[in-house]
Structures are given as structure tokens and as C-alpha cells.
CSV table of C-alpha atoms in Angstrom, one decimal:
chain,number,residue,atom,x,y,z
A,1,MET,CA,18.2,9.1,-3.1
A,2,THR,CA,18.6,5.9,-5.5
A,3,GLY,CA,19.6,3.0,-3.5
A,4,ARG,CA,18.1,4.3,-0.1
A,5,LYS,CA,15.4,2.2,1.6
A,6,VAL,CA,12.2,3.6,2.6
A,7,GLN,CA,10.1,2.2,5.5
A,8,MET,CA,6.6,3.1,5.7
A,9,LEU,CA,5.0,3.2,9.3
A,10,GLY,CA,1.4,3.2,10.0
A,11,THR,CA,0.2,4.4,13.3
A,12,SER,CA,-3.0,3.5,15.0
A,13,GLY,CA,-6.6,3.6,13.6
A,14,THR,CA,-6.9,1.2,10.2
A,15,VAL,CA,-3.4,-0.5,10.3
A,16,THR,CA,-3.6,-1.5,13.9
A,17,THR,CA,-7.1,-2.7,13.2
A,18,LEU,CA,-5.9,-4.8,10.4
A,19,VAL,CA,-3.3,-6.4,12.5
A,20,GLY,CA,-5.8,-7.3,15.0
A,21,ILE,CA,-7.9,-9.0,12.4
A,22,LYS,CA,-5.0,-10.7,10.8
A,23,LYS,CA,-4.1,-12.1,14.1
A,24,ASP,CA,-7.5,-13.2,14.8
A,25,LEU,CA,-7.4,-11.4,18.3
A,26,ALA,CA,-10.5,-12.4,20.6
A,27,ARG,CA,-10.1,-8.6,21.4
A,28,TYR,CA,-7.6,-5.8,20.7
A,29,ASP,CA,-4.3,-6.1,22.5
A,30,ARG,CA,-2.0,-3.4,21.5
A,31,ARG,CA,1.3,-5.6,22.8
A,32,ARG,CA,0.4,-8.2,20.1
A,33,VAL,CA,0.1,-5.3,17.5
A,34,ASP,CA,2.7,-2.8,18.2
A,35,GLY,CA,5.6,-3.4,16.1
A,36,CYS,CA,4.2,-6.0,13.7
A,37,TYR,CA,4.7,-5.7,9.8
A,38,LEU,CA,2.0,-6.1,7.1
A,39,SER,CA,3.0,-6.8,3.8
A,40,LEU,CA,1.0,-5.1,1.1
A,41,ASP,CA,-0.5,-8.4,0.0
A,42,SER,CA,-1.9,-8.7,3.4
A,43,VAL,CA,-3.0,-5.1,3.3
A,44,GLU,CA,-4.8,-5.8,0.0
A,45,GLY,CA,-6.5,-9.0,1.4
A,46,LEU,CA,-7.4,-7.6,4.5
A,47,ASN,CA,-8.8,-4.5,3.0
A,48,ARG,CA,-11.0,-6.9,0.8
A,49,ARG,CA,-12.3,-8.8,3.8
A,50,VAL,CA,-13.1,-5.6,5.7
A,51,ALA,CA,-15.1,-4.2,2.7
A,52,ALA,CA,-16.8,-7.5,2.3
A,53,MET,CA,-18.3,-7.2,5.7
A,54,SER,CA,-21.7,-5.8,6.7
A,55,TYR,CA,-21.9,-3.0,8.9
A,56,ASP,CA,-23.4,-5.4,11.6
A,57,GLU,CA,-20.2,-7.7,11.1
A,58,ARG,CA,-17.8,-4.7,11.6
A,59,VAL,CA,-19.5,-3.8,14.8
A,60,ALA,CA,-19.4,-7.4,16.1
A,61,HIS,CA,-15.7,-7.8,15.3
A,62,PRO,CA,-13.9,-7.4,18.4
A,63,CYS,CA,-11.0,-5.5,16.7
A,64,ILE,CA,-13.4,-3.2,15.0
A,65,GLY,CA,-16.4,-2.5,17.2
A,66,ARG,CA,-19.2,0.2,17.1
A,67,HIS,CA,-16.8,3.3,17.1
A,68,ARG,CA,-14.7,2.4,14.2
A,69,ALA,CA,-17.4,0.2,12.1
A,70,ASP,CA,-18.4,3.3,9.9
A,71,LEU,CA,-14.6,4.6,9.5
A,72,VAL,CA,-12.6,1.5,9.0
A,73,VAL,CA,-13.5,0.9,5.2
A,74,ALA,CA,-12.6,4.4,4.1
A,75,GLY,CA,-9.4,4.0,6.2
A,76,CYS,CA,-8.8,0.9,4.2
A,77,ALA,CA,-9.3,2.7,0.9
A,78,ILE,CA,-6.8,5.4,2.2
A,79,LEU,CA,-4.3,3.0,3.2
A,80,ASP,CA,-4.7,1.1,-0.2
A,81,ALA,CA,-3.9,4.4,-2.0
A,82,LEU,CA,-1.0,5.1,0.0
A,83,CYS,CA,0.4,1.7,-0.5
A,84,ARG,CA,0.2,1.9,-4.4
A,85,THR,CA,1.8,5.5,-4.1
A,86,TRP,CA,5.0,4.4,-2.0
A,87,PRO,CA,7.2,1.7,-3.6
A,88,VAL,CA,7.5,-0.5,-0.3
A,89,ASP,CA,6.8,-4.2,0.2
A,90,ARG,CA,5.6,-3.8,3.8
A,91,LEU,CA,4.7,-1.4,6.5
A,92,ARG,CA,5.7,-1.4,10.0
A,93,VAL,CA,2.6,-0.9,12.6
A,94,ALA,CA,3.0,1.4,15.6
A,95,ASP,CA,0.4,1.7,18.4
A,96,ARG,CA,2.5,3.6,20.9
A,97,GLY,CA,5.7,5.6,21.2
A,98,LEU,CA,5.4,7.8,18.1
A,99,ARG,CA,3.5,10.5,20.0
A,100,GLU,CA,5.6,10.3,23.0
A,101,GLY,CA,8.7,10.6,20.7
A,102,ILE,CA,7.3,13.6,19.1
A,103,ILE,CA,6.6,15.2,22.6
A,104,PHE,CA,10.2,14.5,23.8
A,105,THR,CA,11.7,16.1,20.8
A,106,LEU,CA,9.6,19.2,21.3
A,107,MET,CA,10.5,19.5,25.0
A,108,GLN,CA,14.0,19.3,24.0
A,109,GLY,CA,13.7,22.2,21.5
A,110,LEU,CA,15.0,20.0,18.6
């Protein structure tokens, strides 16, 4: 596979949260997140930013909130490990479409 390009795709959860934080969204908006790219440098910086937040700060953040405040730091650690494992410079973020594509493929019997 020498010379072939690899694209990393992150779907929902931590990666979409990080894009919302990076874009300083006043509230999470999937239309502004879906299809964005995050460089690995951005991922590292955003991971550090989230890890430095207190639980209460994460709860208060409009793109994290109460339901993700206790999960997002662990998600950042997992994302960091994945980014260190795969030789890519950036990842594409998807907040819709992947599940629908899988369902369509299964319905077609492919």
C-alpha cells in the first residue's frame, strides 16, 4: 500500500465536540461541524484545553454540557492515542451520513 493516502474519519462524540469548541460555537450546530477537518496539531491543542477545564467548566461549555462532561476527557485520550497510531495529518469530522450509508448498504444486501 505504499503511496496510497489514508483518510481518518471521526464520527460524532469527542471529535464533533472538539470542532464545536474550536469554532467557539455559542451552541452546538451540526451544520457547522459536519464535514470539517481537524489537523492533528488542533486535536492536540484542543485535547489539552479540555483536559485543563474543571468538571463545572465542561458542564457550562455549550458544546460539552452535562451529558458529556464526564466522558469527553477520556474521549480526548482515546482520540489522542488513535491519532498517534495512524500516519495522518488531519481527520475529517462527520456528524451525519455514516449511519445512513451503512443502513442503505445493508438494505441493498451489499
